[in-house]
Short mmCIF file of N, CA and C in Angstrom, two decimals:
data_model
loop_
_atom_site.label_atom_id
_atom_site.label_comp_id
_atom_site.label_asym_id
_atom_site.label_seq_id
_atom_site.Cartn_x
_atom_site.Cartn_y
_atom_site.Cartn_z
N MET A 1 110.15 108.88 37.38
CA MET A 1 109.84 110.06 38.21
C MET A 1 108.92 109.67 39.25
N MET A 2 108.01 108.80 39.04
CA MET A 2 107.00 108.39 40.03
C MET A 2 107.74 107.79 41.26
N GLY A 3 108.81 107.10 41.09
CA GLY A 3 109.59 106.47 42.05
C GLY A 3 110.11 107.47 43.09
N ILE A 4 110.76 108.57 42.57
CA ILE A 4 111.32 109.61 43.33
C ILE A 4 110.28 110.29 44.16
N GLY A 5 109.12 110.58 43.64
CA GLY A 5 108.01 111.24 44.36
C GLY A 5 107.64 110.31 45.62
N LYS A 6 107.49 109.02 45.40
CA LYS A 6 107.02 108.15 46.51
C LYS A 6 108.12 108.12 47.56
N LEU A 7 109.47 108.07 47.08
CA LEU A 7 110.51 108.02 48.04
C LEU A 7 110.56 109.27 48.87
N ALA A 8 110.31 110.45 48.22
CA ALA A 8 110.33 111.73 49.01
C ALA A 8 109.21 111.72 49.96
N LEU A 9 108.01 111.23 49.62
CA LEU A 9 106.91 111.18 50.50
C LEU A 9 107.16 110.29 51.74
N ALA A 10 107.77 109.14 51.36
CA ALA A 10 108.09 108.13 52.46
C ALA A 10 109.21 108.74 53.38
N LEU A 11 110.21 109.44 52.77
CA LEU A 11 111.24 110.01 53.76
C LEU A 11 110.68 111.15 54.57
N SER A 12 109.69 111.99 54.11
CA SER A 12 109.02 112.99 54.85
C SER A 12 108.28 112.43 56.00
N ILE A 13 107.49 111.37 55.72
CA ILE A 13 106.80 110.73 56.83
C ILE A 13 107.66 110.18 57.85
N LEU A 14 108.77 109.54 57.48
CA LEU A 14 109.76 109.05 58.41
C LEU A 14 110.36 110.09 59.25
N VAL A 15 110.62 111.19 58.79
CA VAL A 15 111.25 112.37 59.36
C VAL A 15 110.20 112.86 60.46
N ALA A 16 108.98 112.93 60.05
CA ALA A 16 107.85 113.42 60.91
C ALA A 16 107.68 112.35 62.11
N PHE A 17 107.77 111.12 61.90
CA PHE A 17 107.61 110.14 62.89
C PHE A 17 108.81 110.24 63.97
N GLU A 18 109.94 110.44 63.38
CA GLU A 18 111.13 110.56 64.22
C GLU A 18 111.11 111.76 65.08
N ALA A 19 110.64 112.98 64.49
CA ALA A 19 110.45 114.09 65.29
C ALA A 19 109.43 113.97 66.41
N CYS A 20 108.31 113.27 66.11
CA CYS A 20 107.37 112.98 67.25
C CYS A 20 107.99 112.10 68.33
N GLY A 21 108.74 111.21 67.84
CA GLY A 21 109.40 110.28 68.88
C GLY A 21 110.34 111.03 69.67
N ALA A 22 111.20 111.97 69.15
CA ALA A 22 112.06 112.79 69.86
C ALA A 22 111.40 113.64 70.88
N THR A 23 110.27 114.30 70.53
CA THR A 23 109.52 115.12 71.36
C THR A 23 108.97 114.30 72.52
N ALA A 24 108.44 113.18 72.30
CA ALA A 24 107.88 112.31 73.37
C ALA A 24 108.97 111.95 74.30
N GLN A 25 110.14 111.60 73.85
CA GLN A 25 111.30 111.33 74.72
C GLN A 25 111.75 112.50 75.51
N GLN A 26 111.80 113.74 74.94
CA GLN A 26 112.04 114.94 75.70
C GLN A 26 111.01 115.23 76.72
N ASP A 27 109.78 115.09 76.35
CA ASP A 27 108.70 115.28 77.32
C ASP A 27 108.74 114.33 78.52
N GLU A 28 109.04 113.06 78.16
CA GLU A 28 109.18 112.07 79.31
C GLU A 28 110.29 112.44 80.14
N ALA A 29 111.45 112.86 79.66
CA ALA A 29 112.57 113.27 80.45
C ALA A 29 112.29 114.43 81.43
N GLN A 30 111.63 115.46 80.70
CA GLN A 30 111.27 116.71 81.46
C GLN A 30 110.24 116.38 82.52
N VAL A 31 109.25 115.56 82.23
CA VAL A 31 108.15 115.22 83.19
C VAL A 31 108.78 114.43 84.43
N ARG A 32 109.65 113.49 84.04
CA ARG A 32 110.23 112.65 85.12
C ARG A 32 111.20 113.62 86.07
N SER A 33 111.82 114.53 85.44
CA SER A 33 112.66 115.51 86.13
C SER A 33 111.82 116.38 87.05
N ALA A 34 110.72 116.82 86.44
CA ALA A 34 109.79 117.72 87.30
C ALA A 34 109.13 116.90 88.50
N ASP A 35 108.83 115.67 88.13
CA ASP A 35 108.34 114.78 89.28
C ASP A 35 109.32 114.56 90.38
N ALA A 36 110.52 114.35 89.96
CA ALA A 36 111.67 114.10 90.89
C ALA A 36 111.81 115.47 91.76
N ALA A 37 111.74 116.54 91.13
CA ALA A 37 111.91 117.88 91.80
C ALA A 37 110.82 118.06 92.82
N PHE A 38 109.52 117.70 92.37
CA PHE A 38 108.41 117.86 93.30
C PHE A 38 108.58 117.00 94.61
N TRP A 39 108.96 115.74 94.38
CA TRP A 39 109.08 114.83 95.53
C TRP A 39 110.31 115.11 96.36
N LYS A 40 111.32 115.75 95.81
CA LYS A 40 112.54 116.18 96.61
C LYS A 40 112.00 117.34 97.48
N ALA A 41 111.20 118.28 96.83
CA ALA A 41 110.59 119.35 97.62
C ALA A 41 109.68 118.82 98.66
N TYR A 42 108.87 117.91 98.41
CA TYR A 42 107.99 117.24 99.36
C TYR A 42 108.70 116.69 100.55
N ASN A 43 109.70 115.90 100.28
CA ASN A 43 110.54 115.19 101.32
C ASN A 43 111.15 116.34 102.21
N ALA A 44 111.48 117.45 101.69
CA ALA A 44 112.12 118.50 102.41
C ALA A 44 111.15 119.56 102.98
N CYS A 45 109.87 119.30 102.72
CA CYS A 45 108.78 120.31 103.14
C CYS A 45 109.18 121.69 102.60
N ASP A 46 109.64 121.81 101.26
CA ASP A 46 110.01 123.08 100.68
C ASP A 46 108.73 123.64 100.03
N MET A 47 107.86 124.34 100.72
CA MET A 47 106.59 124.78 100.23
C MET A 47 106.73 125.73 98.98
N GLN A 48 107.82 126.50 98.91
CA GLN A 48 107.96 127.34 97.77
C GLN A 48 108.15 126.61 96.45
N ALA A 49 109.09 125.52 96.47
CA ALA A 49 109.34 124.65 95.42
C ALA A 49 108.11 123.85 95.07
N ILE A 50 107.44 123.40 96.08
CA ILE A 50 106.18 122.62 95.73
C ILE A 50 105.13 123.43 94.98
N ALA A 51 104.92 124.70 95.42
CA ALA A 51 104.02 125.55 94.77
C ALA A 51 104.49 125.79 93.36
N GLY A 52 105.70 125.92 93.13
CA GLY A 52 106.13 126.16 91.69
C GLY A 52 105.91 125.10 90.75
N LEU A 53 105.66 123.91 91.27
CA LEU A 53 105.51 122.70 90.45
C LEU A 53 104.01 122.29 90.25
N LEU A 54 103.17 123.11 90.81
CA LEU A 54 101.68 122.90 90.68
C LEU A 54 100.98 123.91 89.78
N THR A 55 100.07 123.59 88.95
CA THR A 55 99.23 124.52 88.30
C THR A 55 98.39 125.21 89.25
N ALA A 56 97.91 126.48 89.01
CA ALA A 56 97.09 127.23 89.91
C ALA A 56 95.76 126.44 90.21
N ASP A 57 95.33 125.78 89.22
CA ASP A 57 93.97 125.01 89.44
C ASP A 57 94.14 123.55 89.58
N VAL A 58 95.25 123.24 90.26
CA VAL A 58 95.55 121.77 90.60
C VAL A 58 94.39 121.15 91.27
N GLU A 59 94.13 119.80 91.03
CA GLU A 59 93.18 119.07 91.86
C GLU A 59 93.94 117.88 92.28
N PHE A 60 93.84 117.63 93.74
CA PHE A 60 94.51 116.53 94.32
C PHE A 60 93.47 115.59 94.95
N TYR A 61 93.26 114.42 94.35
CA TYR A 61 92.29 113.39 94.83
C TYR A 61 93.07 112.40 95.68
N HIS A 62 92.75 112.23 96.92
CA HIS A 62 93.35 111.33 97.92
C HIS A 62 92.21 110.43 98.49
N ASP A 63 92.51 109.15 98.54
CA ASP A 63 91.44 108.21 99.04
C ASP A 63 91.26 108.34 100.50
N LYS A 64 92.11 108.99 101.29
CA LYS A 64 91.84 109.07 102.71
C LYS A 64 91.43 110.56 103.09
N THR A 65 91.94 111.52 102.37
CA THR A 65 91.60 112.88 102.73
C THR A 65 90.67 113.63 101.86
N GLY A 66 90.35 113.01 100.67
CA GLY A 66 89.36 113.58 99.78
C GLY A 66 90.04 114.54 98.75
N LEU A 67 89.23 115.44 98.19
CA LEU A 67 89.64 116.38 97.19
C LEU A 67 90.06 117.76 97.71
N THR A 68 91.37 118.15 97.19
CA THR A 68 91.87 119.42 97.57
C THR A 68 92.02 120.13 96.21
N THR A 69 91.55 121.33 96.07
CA THR A 69 91.68 122.09 94.90
C THR A 69 92.40 123.40 95.11
N SER A 70 93.12 123.76 94.12
CA SER A 70 94.00 124.96 94.08
C SER A 70 95.32 124.69 94.65
N ARG A 71 96.28 125.51 94.11
CA ARG A 71 97.73 125.43 94.50
C ARG A 71 97.85 125.80 96.06
N GLU A 72 97.20 126.86 96.35
CA GLU A 72 97.31 127.35 97.72
C GLU A 72 96.72 126.36 98.76
N ALA A 73 95.58 125.68 98.39
CA ALA A 73 94.99 124.66 99.30
C ALA A 73 95.88 123.37 99.41
N VAL A 74 96.51 122.99 98.29
CA VAL A 74 97.45 121.81 98.41
C VAL A 74 98.70 122.17 99.20
N VAL A 75 99.17 123.35 99.05
CA VAL A 75 100.33 123.73 99.78
C VAL A 75 99.97 123.84 101.33
N ASP A 76 98.85 124.49 101.55
CA ASP A 76 98.38 124.60 102.97
C ASP A 76 98.10 123.23 103.64
N SER A 77 97.62 122.24 102.82
CA SER A 77 97.37 120.97 103.37
C SER A 77 98.66 120.27 103.76
N LEU A 78 99.72 120.46 102.96
CA LEU A 78 101.03 119.87 103.30
C LEU A 78 101.61 120.67 104.39
N ARG A 79 101.53 121.95 104.49
CA ARG A 79 102.15 122.71 105.51
C ARG A 79 101.51 122.37 106.79
N HIS A 80 100.20 122.10 106.94
CA HIS A 80 99.55 121.87 108.16
C HIS A 80 99.31 120.35 108.43
N GLY A 81 99.79 119.51 107.46
CA GLY A 81 99.66 118.12 107.55
C GLY A 81 100.96 117.48 107.82
N PRO A 82 101.54 116.81 106.82
CA PRO A 82 102.83 116.13 106.98
C PRO A 82 104.06 117.01 107.39
N CYS A 83 103.96 118.24 107.06
CA CYS A 83 105.04 119.18 107.37
C CYS A 83 104.81 120.00 108.61
N ALA A 84 103.76 119.71 109.42
CA ALA A 84 103.47 120.60 110.48
C ALA A 84 104.44 120.37 111.71
N ASP A 85 104.87 119.23 111.93
CA ASP A 85 105.74 118.89 113.07
C ASP A 85 107.11 118.66 112.59
N GLU A 86 108.02 119.56 113.04
CA GLU A 86 109.42 119.58 112.56
C GLU A 86 110.15 118.30 113.07
N THR A 87 109.64 117.62 114.09
CA THR A 87 110.25 116.38 114.64
C THR A 87 109.75 115.21 113.98
N LEU A 88 108.88 115.30 113.01
CA LEU A 88 108.27 114.09 112.28
C LEU A 88 108.08 114.51 110.85
N ARG A 89 108.71 113.71 110.01
CA ARG A 89 108.52 113.85 108.54
C ARG A 89 108.16 112.64 107.85
N LEU A 90 107.54 112.77 106.70
CA LEU A 90 107.28 111.71 105.83
C LEU A 90 108.26 111.73 104.66
N ARG A 91 108.66 110.67 104.22
CA ARG A 91 109.53 110.62 102.98
C ARG A 91 108.90 109.75 102.01
N ARG A 92 108.73 110.26 100.87
CA ARG A 92 108.07 109.48 99.75
C ARG A 92 109.10 108.90 98.89
N GLU A 93 108.88 107.68 98.40
CA GLU A 93 109.93 107.01 97.62
C GLU A 93 109.15 106.24 96.54
N ALA A 94 109.40 106.51 95.25
CA ALA A 94 108.67 105.88 94.27
C ALA A 94 109.42 104.51 93.87
N LEU A 95 108.59 103.60 93.53
CA LEU A 95 109.09 102.36 93.09
C LEU A 95 109.37 102.47 91.53
N ASN A 96 110.63 102.70 91.18
CA ASN A 96 110.89 103.03 89.77
C ASN A 96 110.38 102.01 88.83
N ASN A 97 110.48 100.74 89.13
CA ASN A 97 110.06 99.79 88.20
C ASN A 97 108.61 99.79 87.94
N SER A 98 107.87 100.51 88.78
CA SER A 98 106.38 100.58 88.67
C SER A 98 105.92 101.83 87.81
N ILE A 99 106.82 102.74 87.61
CA ILE A 99 106.43 104.07 87.00
C ILE A 99 106.25 103.89 85.46
N ALA A 100 105.21 104.39 85.00
CA ALA A 100 104.90 104.47 83.56
C ALA A 100 104.57 105.82 83.19
N PHE A 101 105.13 106.21 81.96
CA PHE A 101 104.87 107.52 81.33
C PHE A 101 104.03 107.32 80.18
N HIS A 102 103.05 108.23 80.00
CA HIS A 102 102.09 108.20 78.88
C HIS A 102 101.95 109.70 78.40
N PRO A 103 102.43 109.95 77.12
CA PRO A 103 102.19 111.30 76.57
C PRO A 103 100.73 111.44 76.31
N LEU A 104 100.16 112.61 76.50
CA LEU A 104 98.77 112.94 76.09
C LEU A 104 98.74 114.20 75.21
N LYS A 105 97.94 114.22 74.25
CA LYS A 105 97.83 115.30 73.27
C LYS A 105 97.53 116.65 73.97
N GLY A 106 98.10 117.65 73.37
CA GLY A 106 97.73 119.00 73.80
C GLY A 106 98.57 119.58 74.99
N GLY A 107 99.74 119.08 75.26
CA GLY A 107 100.54 119.56 76.30
C GLY A 107 100.35 119.05 77.61
N TYR A 108 99.99 117.73 77.55
CA TYR A 108 99.69 117.01 78.81
C TYR A 108 100.49 115.68 78.76
N ALA A 109 100.69 115.12 79.94
CA ALA A 109 101.33 113.76 80.04
C ALA A 109 100.91 113.15 81.36
N MET A 110 101.14 111.93 81.52
CA MET A 110 100.71 111.20 82.73
C MET A 110 101.77 110.31 83.19
N LEU A 111 101.99 110.31 84.52
CA LEU A 111 102.80 109.38 85.15
C LEU A 111 101.97 108.52 86.07
N SER A 112 102.29 107.22 86.21
CA SER A 112 101.47 106.44 87.15
C SER A 112 102.44 105.42 87.72
N GLY A 113 102.10 104.93 88.87
CA GLY A 113 102.97 103.91 89.57
C GLY A 113 102.60 103.73 91.00
N ARG A 114 103.60 103.26 91.77
CA ARG A 114 103.36 102.96 93.18
C ARG A 114 104.49 103.70 93.96
N HIS A 115 104.10 104.18 95.16
CA HIS A 115 105.12 104.77 96.01
C HIS A 115 104.96 104.46 97.47
N ARG A 116 106.00 104.47 98.19
CA ARG A 116 106.10 104.07 99.63
C ARG A 116 106.36 105.34 100.41
N PHE A 117 105.89 105.35 101.64
CA PHE A 117 106.13 106.42 102.54
C PHE A 117 106.83 105.93 103.85
N TYR A 118 107.72 106.70 104.24
CA TYR A 118 108.57 106.30 105.38
C TYR A 118 108.37 107.47 106.44
N VAL A 119 108.32 107.03 107.73
CA VAL A 119 108.20 108.06 108.79
C VAL A 119 109.56 108.26 109.38
N GLN A 120 109.96 109.50 109.52
CA GLN A 120 111.23 109.93 110.09
C GLN A 120 110.94 110.69 111.34
N GLU A 121 111.25 110.12 112.51
CA GLU A 121 111.09 110.89 113.69
C GLU A 121 112.46 111.11 114.34
N ARG A 122 112.50 112.26 114.98
CA ARG A 122 113.79 112.75 115.53
C ARG A 122 114.21 111.66 116.59
N ASN A 123 115.44 111.25 116.49
CA ASN A 123 116.13 110.32 117.46
C ASN A 123 115.59 108.92 117.29
N LYS A 124 114.90 108.55 116.17
CA LYS A 124 114.47 107.20 116.01
C LYS A 124 114.76 106.77 114.62
N ALA A 125 114.89 105.48 114.37
CA ALA A 125 115.18 104.92 113.15
C ALA A 125 113.97 105.11 112.25
N GLU A 126 114.21 105.46 110.93
CA GLU A 126 113.18 105.58 109.93
C GLU A 126 112.47 104.18 109.88
N ARG A 127 111.03 104.43 109.69
CA ARG A 127 110.30 103.16 109.41
C ARG A 127 109.30 103.24 108.31
N LEU A 128 109.11 102.16 107.67
CA LEU A 128 108.28 102.01 106.55
C LEU A 128 106.72 102.18 107.06
N ASP A 129 105.98 103.09 106.53
CA ASP A 129 104.65 103.37 107.04
C ASP A 129 103.61 102.78 106.12
N GLY A 130 103.84 102.75 104.79
CA GLY A 130 102.75 102.25 103.92
C GLY A 130 103.08 102.53 102.44
N GLN A 131 102.17 102.16 101.68
CA GLN A 131 102.39 102.40 100.19
C GLN A 131 100.97 102.77 99.62
N ALA A 132 101.10 103.26 98.33
CA ALA A 132 99.86 103.70 97.61
C ALA A 132 100.17 103.67 96.14
N ASP A 133 99.12 103.71 95.35
CA ASP A 133 99.31 103.92 94.00
C ASP A 133 99.04 105.33 93.61
N PHE A 134 99.53 105.82 92.46
CA PHE A 134 99.36 107.30 92.07
C PHE A 134 99.26 107.31 90.64
N THR A 135 98.56 108.32 90.22
CA THR A 135 98.43 108.75 88.79
C THR A 135 98.48 110.35 88.85
N THR A 136 99.39 110.90 88.06
CA THR A 136 99.61 112.29 88.03
C THR A 136 99.46 112.77 86.55
N VAL A 137 98.58 113.69 86.32
CA VAL A 137 98.53 114.32 85.04
C VAL A 137 99.32 115.67 85.08
N TRP A 138 100.26 115.76 84.19
CA TRP A 138 101.16 116.90 84.11
C TRP A 138 100.70 117.76 82.99
N LYS A 139 100.93 119.09 83.16
CA LYS A 139 100.49 120.05 82.12
C LYS A 139 101.71 120.87 81.82
N PHE A 140 101.90 121.20 80.53
CA PHE A 140 103.00 122.06 80.07
C PHE A 140 102.36 123.48 80.16
N ALA A 141 102.81 124.16 81.23
CA ALA A 141 102.21 125.54 81.44
C ALA A 141 103.38 126.59 81.81
N ASP A 142 103.28 127.71 81.19
CA ASP A 142 104.34 128.70 81.42
C ASP A 142 105.72 128.24 81.18
N GLY A 143 105.81 127.47 80.14
CA GLY A 143 107.20 127.00 79.72
C GLY A 143 107.76 125.90 80.56
N ARG A 144 106.97 125.25 81.36
CA ARG A 144 107.52 124.15 82.17
C ARG A 144 106.35 123.13 82.50
N TRP A 145 106.71 121.93 82.92
CA TRP A 145 105.78 120.87 83.36
C TRP A 145 105.35 121.09 84.66
N ARG A 146 104.09 121.09 85.00
CA ARG A 146 103.52 121.28 86.39
C ARG A 146 102.43 120.22 86.68
N MET A 147 102.32 119.75 87.91
CA MET A 147 101.28 118.85 88.27
C MET A 147 99.90 119.58 88.11
N HIS A 148 99.05 118.83 87.44
CA HIS A 148 97.70 119.41 87.16
C HIS A 148 96.63 118.64 87.89
N ARG A 149 96.62 117.32 87.84
CA ARG A 149 95.68 116.49 88.44
C ARG A 149 96.45 115.44 89.11
N VAL A 150 96.15 115.14 90.38
CA VAL A 150 96.93 114.15 91.26
C VAL A 150 95.97 113.15 91.83
N LEU A 151 96.16 111.89 91.60
CA LEU A 151 95.28 110.88 92.29
C LEU A 151 96.32 109.98 93.10
N SER A 152 96.00 109.85 94.38
CA SER A 152 96.77 109.07 95.32
C SER A 152 95.81 108.23 95.98
N TYR A 153 95.97 106.84 95.80
CA TYR A 153 94.78 106.04 96.18
C TYR A 153 95.44 104.58 96.54
N ALA A 154 94.57 103.75 97.07
CA ALA A 154 94.89 102.39 97.53
C ALA A 154 96.01 102.47 98.61
N HIS A 155 95.89 103.41 99.52
CA HIS A 155 96.84 103.54 100.61
C HIS A 155 96.61 102.34 101.54
N GLY A 156 97.70 101.77 102.00
CA GLY A 156 97.60 100.65 102.99
C GLY A 156 99.05 100.19 103.37
N PRO A 157 98.97 99.07 104.09
CA PRO A 157 100.30 98.48 104.56
C PRO A 157 101.18 98.19 103.32
N CYS A 158 102.47 98.04 103.59
CA CYS A 158 103.34 97.67 102.52
C CYS A 158 103.61 96.17 102.54
N LEU A 159 103.26 95.58 101.42
CA LEU A 159 103.44 94.14 101.35
C LEU A 159 104.61 93.95 100.46
N LEU A 160 105.73 93.36 101.05
CA LEU A 160 106.92 93.14 100.31
C LEU A 160 106.90 91.89 99.60
N TYR A 161 107.16 91.93 98.34
CA TYR A 161 107.28 90.82 97.39
C TYR A 161 108.67 90.64 96.95
N THR A 162 109.08 89.56 96.35
CA THR A 162 110.43 89.24 95.92
C THR A 162 110.88 90.37 94.94
N SER A 163 109.95 90.80 94.05
CA SER A 163 110.30 91.81 93.06
C SER A 163 110.53 93.21 93.64
N ASP A 164 109.94 93.44 94.86
CA ASP A 164 110.18 94.70 95.49
C ASP A 164 111.44 95.04 95.94
N ALA A 165 112.24 94.01 96.18
CA ALA A 165 113.71 94.18 96.67
C ALA A 165 114.47 94.98 95.56
N ALA A 166 114.29 94.53 94.28
CA ALA A 166 114.92 95.25 93.17
C ALA A 166 114.32 96.72 93.04
N ASP A 167 113.03 96.86 93.29
CA ASP A 167 112.44 98.21 93.16
C ASP A 167 113.07 99.14 94.18
N GLU A 168 113.27 98.63 95.45
CA GLU A 168 113.79 99.43 96.43
C GLU A 168 115.19 99.92 96.12
N GLU A 169 115.99 99.10 95.47
CA GLU A 169 117.30 99.48 95.09
C GLU A 169 117.29 100.55 94.06
N ASP A 170 116.26 100.63 93.22
CA ASP A 170 116.27 101.58 92.20
C ASP A 170 115.28 102.77 92.43
N SER A 171 114.72 102.88 93.57
CA SER A 171 113.77 103.87 93.92
C SER A 171 114.32 105.25 94.09
N VAL A 172 113.47 106.26 93.90
CA VAL A 172 113.88 107.69 93.98
C VAL A 172 113.27 108.31 95.31
#
């Protein structure tokens, strides 16, 4: 009888570990999907969609422009910054091979990696403007994942390396 009890305990532990793994995989898929939706909205300057993907108390830390707090302030900074001139747009592209997902306890998760920015001017060819590193803390709020803390840093010129060619083919 002792053997059956140990087997039952071992099976229950295994089921619990598998359930945790499935949840982490679901969270990763959902966070990556929300991240893709945010940057699609950013590239289109869709302020309503951007606002829907931010927590009300979002904090955005940028090495060039400093700290911006609150959903309204972040949306306003985009509206009056990169989205102010309809003839000029920035396009963000993540280097997929650089993106890492990290689940955090309590309804949080983190994405980190590197992204590049391209300038699109009317009647001109798009040009690579630079790159930066990012870390984003996502929070599960109101039944969906939203950006809660954003760090964008190490902005500078884009240095192409051999491995970057593969990244560009896989980027979002």
